[in-house]
PDB file of C-alpha atoms in Angstrom:
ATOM      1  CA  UNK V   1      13.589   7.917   2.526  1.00  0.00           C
ATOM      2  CA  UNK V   2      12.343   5.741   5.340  1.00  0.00           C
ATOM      3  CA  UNK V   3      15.334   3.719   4.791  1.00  0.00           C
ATOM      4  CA  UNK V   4      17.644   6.572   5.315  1.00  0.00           C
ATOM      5  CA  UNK V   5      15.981   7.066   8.778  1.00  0.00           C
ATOM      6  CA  UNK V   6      12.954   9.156   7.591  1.00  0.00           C
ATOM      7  CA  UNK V   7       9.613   8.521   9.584  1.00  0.00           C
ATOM      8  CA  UNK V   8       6.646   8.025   6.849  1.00  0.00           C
ATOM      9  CA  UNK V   9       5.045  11.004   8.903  1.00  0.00           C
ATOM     10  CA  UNK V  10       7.567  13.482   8.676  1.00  0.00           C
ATOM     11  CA  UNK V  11       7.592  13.160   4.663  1.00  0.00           C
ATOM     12  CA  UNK V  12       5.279  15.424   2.929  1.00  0.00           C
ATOM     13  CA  UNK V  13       5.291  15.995  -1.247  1.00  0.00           C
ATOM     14  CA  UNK V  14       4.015  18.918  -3.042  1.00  0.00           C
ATOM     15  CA  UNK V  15       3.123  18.210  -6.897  1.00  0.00           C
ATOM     16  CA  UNK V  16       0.732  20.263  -9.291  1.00  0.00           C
ATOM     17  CA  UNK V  17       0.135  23.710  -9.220  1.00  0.00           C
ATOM     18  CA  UNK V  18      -2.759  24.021  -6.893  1.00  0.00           C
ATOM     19  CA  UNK V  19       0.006  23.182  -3.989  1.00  0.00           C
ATOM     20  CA  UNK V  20       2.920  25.709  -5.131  1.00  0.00           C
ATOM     21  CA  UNK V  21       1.317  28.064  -2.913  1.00  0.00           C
ATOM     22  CA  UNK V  22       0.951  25.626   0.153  1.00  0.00           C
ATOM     23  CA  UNK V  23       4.400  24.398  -0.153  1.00  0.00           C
ATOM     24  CA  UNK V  24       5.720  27.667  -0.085  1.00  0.00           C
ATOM     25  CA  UNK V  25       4.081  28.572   2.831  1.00  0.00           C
ATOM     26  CA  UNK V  26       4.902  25.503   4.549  1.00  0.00           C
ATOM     27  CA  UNK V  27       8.887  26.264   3.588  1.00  0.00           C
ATOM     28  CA  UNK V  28       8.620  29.607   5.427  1.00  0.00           C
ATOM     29  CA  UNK V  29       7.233  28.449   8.573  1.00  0.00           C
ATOM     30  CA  UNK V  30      10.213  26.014   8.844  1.00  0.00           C
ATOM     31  CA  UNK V  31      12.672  29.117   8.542  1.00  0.00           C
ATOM     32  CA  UNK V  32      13.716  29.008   4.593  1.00  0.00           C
ATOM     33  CA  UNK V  33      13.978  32.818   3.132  1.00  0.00           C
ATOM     34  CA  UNK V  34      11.637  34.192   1.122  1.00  0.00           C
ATOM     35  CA  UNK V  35      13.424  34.375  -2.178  1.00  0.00           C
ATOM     36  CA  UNK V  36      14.089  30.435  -1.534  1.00  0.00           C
ATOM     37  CA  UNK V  37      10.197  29.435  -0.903  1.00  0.00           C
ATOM     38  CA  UNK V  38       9.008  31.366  -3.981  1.00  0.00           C
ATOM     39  CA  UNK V  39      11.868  29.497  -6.242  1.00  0.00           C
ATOM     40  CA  UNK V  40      10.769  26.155  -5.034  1.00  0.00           C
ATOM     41  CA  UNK V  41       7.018  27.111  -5.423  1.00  0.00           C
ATOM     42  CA  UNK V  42       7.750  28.352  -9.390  1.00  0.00           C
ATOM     43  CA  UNK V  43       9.588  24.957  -9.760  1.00  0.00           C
ATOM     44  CA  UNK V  44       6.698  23.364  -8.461  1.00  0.00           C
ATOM     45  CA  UNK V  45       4.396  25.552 -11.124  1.00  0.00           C
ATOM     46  CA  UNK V  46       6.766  24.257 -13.846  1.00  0.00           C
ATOM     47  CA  UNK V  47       6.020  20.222 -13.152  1.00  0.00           C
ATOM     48  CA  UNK V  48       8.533  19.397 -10.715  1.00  0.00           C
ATOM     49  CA  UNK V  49       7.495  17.425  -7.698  1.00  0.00           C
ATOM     50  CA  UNK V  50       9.029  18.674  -4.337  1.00  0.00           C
ATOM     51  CA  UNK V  51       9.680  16.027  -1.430  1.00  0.00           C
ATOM     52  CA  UNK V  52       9.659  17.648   2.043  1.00  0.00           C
ATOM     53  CA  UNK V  53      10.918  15.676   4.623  1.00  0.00           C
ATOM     54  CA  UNK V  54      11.883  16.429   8.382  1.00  0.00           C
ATOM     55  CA  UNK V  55      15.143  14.157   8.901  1.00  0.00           C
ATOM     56  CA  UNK V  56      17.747  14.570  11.501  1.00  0.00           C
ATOM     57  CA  UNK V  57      21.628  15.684  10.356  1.00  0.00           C
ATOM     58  CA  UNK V  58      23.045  12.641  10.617  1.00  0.00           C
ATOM     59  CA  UNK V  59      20.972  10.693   7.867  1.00  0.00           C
ATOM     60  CA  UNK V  60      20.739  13.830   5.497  1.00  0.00           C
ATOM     61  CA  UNK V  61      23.520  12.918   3.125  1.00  0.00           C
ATOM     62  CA  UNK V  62      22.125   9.050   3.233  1.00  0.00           C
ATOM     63  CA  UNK V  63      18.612  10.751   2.013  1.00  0.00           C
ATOM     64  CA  UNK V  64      20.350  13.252  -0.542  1.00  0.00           C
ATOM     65  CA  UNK V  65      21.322  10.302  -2.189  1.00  0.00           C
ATOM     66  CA  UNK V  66      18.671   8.537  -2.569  1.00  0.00           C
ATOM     67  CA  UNK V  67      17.156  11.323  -3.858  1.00  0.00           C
ATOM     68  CA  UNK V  68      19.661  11.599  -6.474  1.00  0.00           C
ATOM     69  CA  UNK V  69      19.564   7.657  -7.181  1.00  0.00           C
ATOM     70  CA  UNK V  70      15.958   8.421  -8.223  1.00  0.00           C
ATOM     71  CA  UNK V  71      16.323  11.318 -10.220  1.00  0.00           C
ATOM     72  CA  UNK V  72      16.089  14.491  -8.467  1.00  0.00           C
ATOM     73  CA  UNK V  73      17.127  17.859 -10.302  1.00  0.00           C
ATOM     74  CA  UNK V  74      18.892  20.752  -9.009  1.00  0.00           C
ATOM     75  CA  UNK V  75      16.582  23.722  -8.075  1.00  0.00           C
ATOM     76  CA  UNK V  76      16.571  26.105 -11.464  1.00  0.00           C
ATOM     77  CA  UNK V  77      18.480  29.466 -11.071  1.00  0.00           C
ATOM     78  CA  UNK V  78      16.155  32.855 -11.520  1.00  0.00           C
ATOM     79  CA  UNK V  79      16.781  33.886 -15.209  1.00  0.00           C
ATOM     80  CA  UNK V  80      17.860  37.569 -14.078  1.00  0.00           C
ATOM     81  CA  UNK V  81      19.187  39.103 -11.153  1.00  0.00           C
ATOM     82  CA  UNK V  82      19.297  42.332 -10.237  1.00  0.00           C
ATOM     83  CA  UNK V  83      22.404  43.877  -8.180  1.00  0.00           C
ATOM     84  CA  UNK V  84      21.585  47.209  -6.517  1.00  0.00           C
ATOM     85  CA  UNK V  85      24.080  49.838  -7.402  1.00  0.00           C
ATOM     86  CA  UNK V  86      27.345  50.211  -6.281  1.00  0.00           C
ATOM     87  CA  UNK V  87      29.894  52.906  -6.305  1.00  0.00           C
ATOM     88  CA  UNK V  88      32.939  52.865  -8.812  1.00  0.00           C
ATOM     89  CA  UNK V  89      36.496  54.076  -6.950  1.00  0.00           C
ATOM     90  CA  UNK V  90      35.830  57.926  -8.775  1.00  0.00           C
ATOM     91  CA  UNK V  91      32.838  58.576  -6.959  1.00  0.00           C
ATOM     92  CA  UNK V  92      30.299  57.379 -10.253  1.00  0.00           C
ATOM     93  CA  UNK V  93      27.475  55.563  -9.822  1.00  0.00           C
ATOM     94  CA  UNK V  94      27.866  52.230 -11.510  1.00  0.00           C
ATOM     95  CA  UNK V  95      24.525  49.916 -12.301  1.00  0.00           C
ATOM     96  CA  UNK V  96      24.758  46.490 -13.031  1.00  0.00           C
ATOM     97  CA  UNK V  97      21.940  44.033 -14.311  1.00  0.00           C
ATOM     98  CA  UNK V  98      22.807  40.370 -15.181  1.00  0.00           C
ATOM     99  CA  UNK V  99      20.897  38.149 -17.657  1.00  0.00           C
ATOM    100  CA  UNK V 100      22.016  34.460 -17.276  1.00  0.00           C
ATOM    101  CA  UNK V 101      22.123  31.524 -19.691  1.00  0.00           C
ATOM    102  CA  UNK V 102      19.948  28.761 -18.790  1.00  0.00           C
ATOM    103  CA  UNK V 103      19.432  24.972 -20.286  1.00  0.00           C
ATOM    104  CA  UNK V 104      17.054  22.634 -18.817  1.00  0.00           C
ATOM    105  CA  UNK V 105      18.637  18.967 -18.662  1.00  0.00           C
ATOM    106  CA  UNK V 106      16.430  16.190 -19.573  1.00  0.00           C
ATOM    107  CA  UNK V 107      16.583  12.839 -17.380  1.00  0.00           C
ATOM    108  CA  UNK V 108      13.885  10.583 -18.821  1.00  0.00           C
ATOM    109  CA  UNK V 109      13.194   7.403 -15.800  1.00  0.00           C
ATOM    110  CA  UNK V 110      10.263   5.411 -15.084  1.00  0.00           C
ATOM    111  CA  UNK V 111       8.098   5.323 -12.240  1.00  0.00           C
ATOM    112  CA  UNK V 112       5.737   2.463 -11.190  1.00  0.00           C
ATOM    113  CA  UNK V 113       2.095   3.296 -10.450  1.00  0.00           C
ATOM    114  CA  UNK V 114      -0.875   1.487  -9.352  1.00  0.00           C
ATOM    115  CA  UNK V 115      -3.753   0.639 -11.981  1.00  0.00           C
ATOM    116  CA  UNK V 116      -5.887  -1.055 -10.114  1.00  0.00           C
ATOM    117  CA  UNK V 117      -6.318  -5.110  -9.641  1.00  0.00           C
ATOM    118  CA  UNK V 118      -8.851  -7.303  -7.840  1.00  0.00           C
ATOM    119  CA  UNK V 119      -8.730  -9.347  -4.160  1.00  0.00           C
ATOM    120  CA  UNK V 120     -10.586 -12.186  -3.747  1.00  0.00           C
ATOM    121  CA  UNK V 121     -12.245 -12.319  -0.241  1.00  0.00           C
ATOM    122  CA  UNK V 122     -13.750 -15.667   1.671  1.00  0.00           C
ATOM    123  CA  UNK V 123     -17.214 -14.944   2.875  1.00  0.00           C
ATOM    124  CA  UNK V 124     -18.884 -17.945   5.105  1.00  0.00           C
ATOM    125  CA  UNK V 125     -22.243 -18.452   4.676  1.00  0.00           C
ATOM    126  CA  UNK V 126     -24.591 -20.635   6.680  1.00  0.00           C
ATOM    127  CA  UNK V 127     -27.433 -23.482   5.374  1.00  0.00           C
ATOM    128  CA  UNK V 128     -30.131 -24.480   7.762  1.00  0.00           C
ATOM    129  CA  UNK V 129     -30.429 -28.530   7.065  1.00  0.00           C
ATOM    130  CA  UNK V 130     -32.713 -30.431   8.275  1.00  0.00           C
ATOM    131  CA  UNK V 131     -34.038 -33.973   8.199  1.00  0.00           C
ATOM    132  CA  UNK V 132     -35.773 -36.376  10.083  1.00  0.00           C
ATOM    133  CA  UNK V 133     -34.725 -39.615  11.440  1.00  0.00           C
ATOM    134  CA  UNK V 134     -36.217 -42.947  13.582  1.00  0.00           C
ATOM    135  CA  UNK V 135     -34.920 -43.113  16.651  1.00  0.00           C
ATOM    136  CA  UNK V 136     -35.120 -46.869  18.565  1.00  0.00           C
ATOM    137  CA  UNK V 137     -35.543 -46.630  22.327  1.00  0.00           C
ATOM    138  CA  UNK V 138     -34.827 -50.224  24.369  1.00  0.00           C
ATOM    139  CA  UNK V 139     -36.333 -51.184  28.107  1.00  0.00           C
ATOM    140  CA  UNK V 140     -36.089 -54.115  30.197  1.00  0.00           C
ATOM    141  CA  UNK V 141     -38.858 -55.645  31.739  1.00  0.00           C
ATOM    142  CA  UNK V 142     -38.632 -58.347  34.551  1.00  0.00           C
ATOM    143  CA  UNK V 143     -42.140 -60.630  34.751  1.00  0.00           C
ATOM    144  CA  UNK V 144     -42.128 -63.344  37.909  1.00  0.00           C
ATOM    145  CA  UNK V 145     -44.733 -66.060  36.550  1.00  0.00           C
ATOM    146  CA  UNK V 146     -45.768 -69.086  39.103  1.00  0.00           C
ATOM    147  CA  UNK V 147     -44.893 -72.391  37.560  1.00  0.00           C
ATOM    148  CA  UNK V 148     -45.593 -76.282  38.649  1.00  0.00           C
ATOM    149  CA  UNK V 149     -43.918 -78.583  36.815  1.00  0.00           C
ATOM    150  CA  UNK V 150     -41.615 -81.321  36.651  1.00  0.00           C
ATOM    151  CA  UNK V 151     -38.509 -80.632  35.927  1.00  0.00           C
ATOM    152  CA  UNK V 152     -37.487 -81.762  32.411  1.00  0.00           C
ATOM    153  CA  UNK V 153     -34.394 -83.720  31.524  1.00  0.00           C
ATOM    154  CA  UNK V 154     -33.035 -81.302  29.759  1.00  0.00           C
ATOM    155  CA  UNK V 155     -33.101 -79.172  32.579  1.00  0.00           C
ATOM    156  CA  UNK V 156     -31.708 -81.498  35.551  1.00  0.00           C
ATOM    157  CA  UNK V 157     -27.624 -80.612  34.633  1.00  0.00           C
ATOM    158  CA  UNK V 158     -28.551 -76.759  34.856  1.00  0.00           C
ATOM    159  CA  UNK V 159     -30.717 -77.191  37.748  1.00  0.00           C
ATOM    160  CA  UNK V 160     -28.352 -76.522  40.562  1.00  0.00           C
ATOM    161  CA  UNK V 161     -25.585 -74.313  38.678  1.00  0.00           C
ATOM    162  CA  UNK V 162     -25.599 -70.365  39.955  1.00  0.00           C
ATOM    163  CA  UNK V 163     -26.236 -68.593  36.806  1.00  0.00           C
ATOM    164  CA  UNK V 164     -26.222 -64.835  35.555  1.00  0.00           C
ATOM    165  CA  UNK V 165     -28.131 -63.287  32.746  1.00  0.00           C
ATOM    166  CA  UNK V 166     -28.243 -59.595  31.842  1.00  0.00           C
ATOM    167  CA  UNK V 167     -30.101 -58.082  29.477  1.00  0.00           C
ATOM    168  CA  UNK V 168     -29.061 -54.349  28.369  1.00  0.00           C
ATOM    169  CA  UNK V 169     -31.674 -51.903  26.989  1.00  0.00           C
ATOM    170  CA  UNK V 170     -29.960 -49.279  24.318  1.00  0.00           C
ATOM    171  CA  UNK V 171     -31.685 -45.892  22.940  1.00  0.00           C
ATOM    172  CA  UNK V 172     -30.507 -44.280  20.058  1.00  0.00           C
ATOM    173  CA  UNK V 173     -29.427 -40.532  19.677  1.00  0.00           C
ATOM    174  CA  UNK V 174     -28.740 -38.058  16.804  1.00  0.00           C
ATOM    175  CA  UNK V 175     -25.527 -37.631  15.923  1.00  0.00           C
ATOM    176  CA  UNK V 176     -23.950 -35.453  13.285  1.00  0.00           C
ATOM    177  CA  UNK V 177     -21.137 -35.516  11.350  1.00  0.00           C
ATOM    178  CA  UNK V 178     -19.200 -33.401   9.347  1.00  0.00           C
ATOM    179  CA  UNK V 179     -16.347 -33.420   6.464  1.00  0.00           C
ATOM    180  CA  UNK V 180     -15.150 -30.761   4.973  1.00  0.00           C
ATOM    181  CA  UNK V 181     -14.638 -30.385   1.331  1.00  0.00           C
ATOM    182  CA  UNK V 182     -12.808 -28.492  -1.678  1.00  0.00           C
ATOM    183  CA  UNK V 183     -15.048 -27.735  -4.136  1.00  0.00           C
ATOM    184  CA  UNK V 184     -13.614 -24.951  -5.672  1.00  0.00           C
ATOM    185  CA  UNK V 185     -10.327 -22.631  -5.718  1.00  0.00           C
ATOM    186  CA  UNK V 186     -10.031 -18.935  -7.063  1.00  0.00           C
ATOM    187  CA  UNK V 187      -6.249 -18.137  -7.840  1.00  0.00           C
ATOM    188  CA  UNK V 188      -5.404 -14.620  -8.522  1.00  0.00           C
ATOM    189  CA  UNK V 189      -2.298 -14.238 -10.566  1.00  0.00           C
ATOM    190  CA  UNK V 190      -0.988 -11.375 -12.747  1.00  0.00           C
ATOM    191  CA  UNK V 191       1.922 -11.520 -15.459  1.00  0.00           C
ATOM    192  CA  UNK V 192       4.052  -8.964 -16.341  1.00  0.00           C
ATOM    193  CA  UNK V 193       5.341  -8.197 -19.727  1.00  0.00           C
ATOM    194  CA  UNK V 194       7.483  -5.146 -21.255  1.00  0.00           C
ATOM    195  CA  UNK V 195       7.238  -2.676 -23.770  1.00  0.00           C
ATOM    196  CA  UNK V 196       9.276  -0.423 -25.328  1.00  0.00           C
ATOM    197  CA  UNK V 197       7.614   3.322 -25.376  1.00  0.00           C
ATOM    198  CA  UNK V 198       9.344   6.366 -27.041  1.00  0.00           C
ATOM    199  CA  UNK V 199       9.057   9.692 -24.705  1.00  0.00           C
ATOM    200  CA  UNK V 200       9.293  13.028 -26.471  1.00  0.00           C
ATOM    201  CA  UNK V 201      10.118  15.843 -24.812  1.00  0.00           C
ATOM    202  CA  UNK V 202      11.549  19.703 -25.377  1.00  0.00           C
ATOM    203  CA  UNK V 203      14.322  20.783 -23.479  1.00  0.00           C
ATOM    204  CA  UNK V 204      14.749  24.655 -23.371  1.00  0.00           C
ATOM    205  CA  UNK V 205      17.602  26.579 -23.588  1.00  0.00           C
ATOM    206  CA  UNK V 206      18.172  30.606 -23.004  1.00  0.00           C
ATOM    207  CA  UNK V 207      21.097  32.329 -24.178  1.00  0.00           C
ATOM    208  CA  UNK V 208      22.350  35.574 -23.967  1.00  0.00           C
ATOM    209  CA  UNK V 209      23.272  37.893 -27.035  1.00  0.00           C
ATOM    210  CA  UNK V 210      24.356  41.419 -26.759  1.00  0.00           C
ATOM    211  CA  UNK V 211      23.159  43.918 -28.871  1.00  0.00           C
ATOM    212  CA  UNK V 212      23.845  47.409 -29.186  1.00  0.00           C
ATOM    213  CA  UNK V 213      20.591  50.186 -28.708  1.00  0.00           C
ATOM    214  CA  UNK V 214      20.163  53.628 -29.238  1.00  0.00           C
ATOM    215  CA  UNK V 215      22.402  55.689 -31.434  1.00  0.00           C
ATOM    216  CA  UNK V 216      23.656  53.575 -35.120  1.00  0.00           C
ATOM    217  CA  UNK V 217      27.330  54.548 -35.918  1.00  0.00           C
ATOM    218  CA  UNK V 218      27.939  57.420 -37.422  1.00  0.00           C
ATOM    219  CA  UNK V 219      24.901  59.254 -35.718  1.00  0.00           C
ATOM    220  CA  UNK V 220      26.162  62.619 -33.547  1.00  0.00           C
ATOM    221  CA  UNK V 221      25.437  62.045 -29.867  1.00  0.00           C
TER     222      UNK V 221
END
């Protein structure tokens, strides 16, 4: 239906008894007759499912047949109508009554419905850790000492040269680090087979036989 144009708000369906009465009502307030409503509503009583939908003219017959792709049945005729009386061309009062034949047809389908199934959900959870480590911290120091000396062989070449020498003090810091890691998978997975299931069913069938009443033959009148 929503692929004929239908809005999922605009469709509405009435199944079980306890709703005949609502659906009825409901087909009244959007202008259907009476006599209409109160077939629909008994149809309703018998089992059927009605589908209500509000669906502008253009996409009705697209709707209509997907209706009839998924097995919709026409609405059942009253068994017996009345017709008031009418007059006959000599002036006599003529009364008709009319009992119809009826026979259900049986369309046997399948539907799919839900029977429940699981769902897996991630939930993060968090794990205080904590350790202790040793830490190293570094400083320089400079220290002028007063020396008198000669100056040793060793030393004479160097004497005179300009020279640099640095000495850098480190400190150490924590540092974390992380890696993440698989250690486990859920898979959710379901498999389908098919069956073959016999459906029994009764379908119902009214005929009409004619029988004479009141006086036998050969009885005065």
């Amino acid at each position: 239906m929503v692929a004929a144009g239908c809005q999922e708000a605009d469709i509405e369906t009435f199944g079980g008894a306890d709703s005949a009465d609502k659906a009825a009502q409901g087909l009244l307030g959007h202008g259907f007759d009476k006599e209409l409503a109160e077939q629909y509503s008994a149809a309703i009583r018998q089992g059927h499912t009605l589908v209500a939908a509000d669906i502008a003219d253009q996409d009705a017959d697209a709707a209509e047949a997907i209706l009839d792709e998924n097995g919709s049945v026409d609405l059942p005729e009253p068994p017996a109508v009345r017709k008031p009386a009418q007059k006959a061309g000599n002036g006599a009062t003529v009364e008709q009554e009319t009992l119809q034949s009826v026979k259900e047809e049986v369309e046997i389908g399948k539907r799919r419905v839900a029977k429940g199934g699981l769902k897996a959900v991630s939930e993060i959870t968090e794990t205080p850790i904590q350790e202790t480590v040793t830490l190293r911290d570094e400083a320089v120091d400079v220290e002028h000492r007063k020396v008198d000396r000669p100056l040793r062989p060793d030393e004479e070449k160097a004497a005179f040269g300009e020279k640099t020498v640095e000495l850098m003090a480190t400190s150490e810091t924590p540092e974390i680090t992380k890696e993440a890691r698989v250690v486990g998978e859920v898979v959710l997975s379901k498999t389908a087979s098919e069956q073959e299931k016999t459906v029994e069913t009764v379908a119902r069938r009214s005929d009409v036989k004619v029988e004479p009443v009141g006086n036998k033959p050969g009885n005065k009148r």
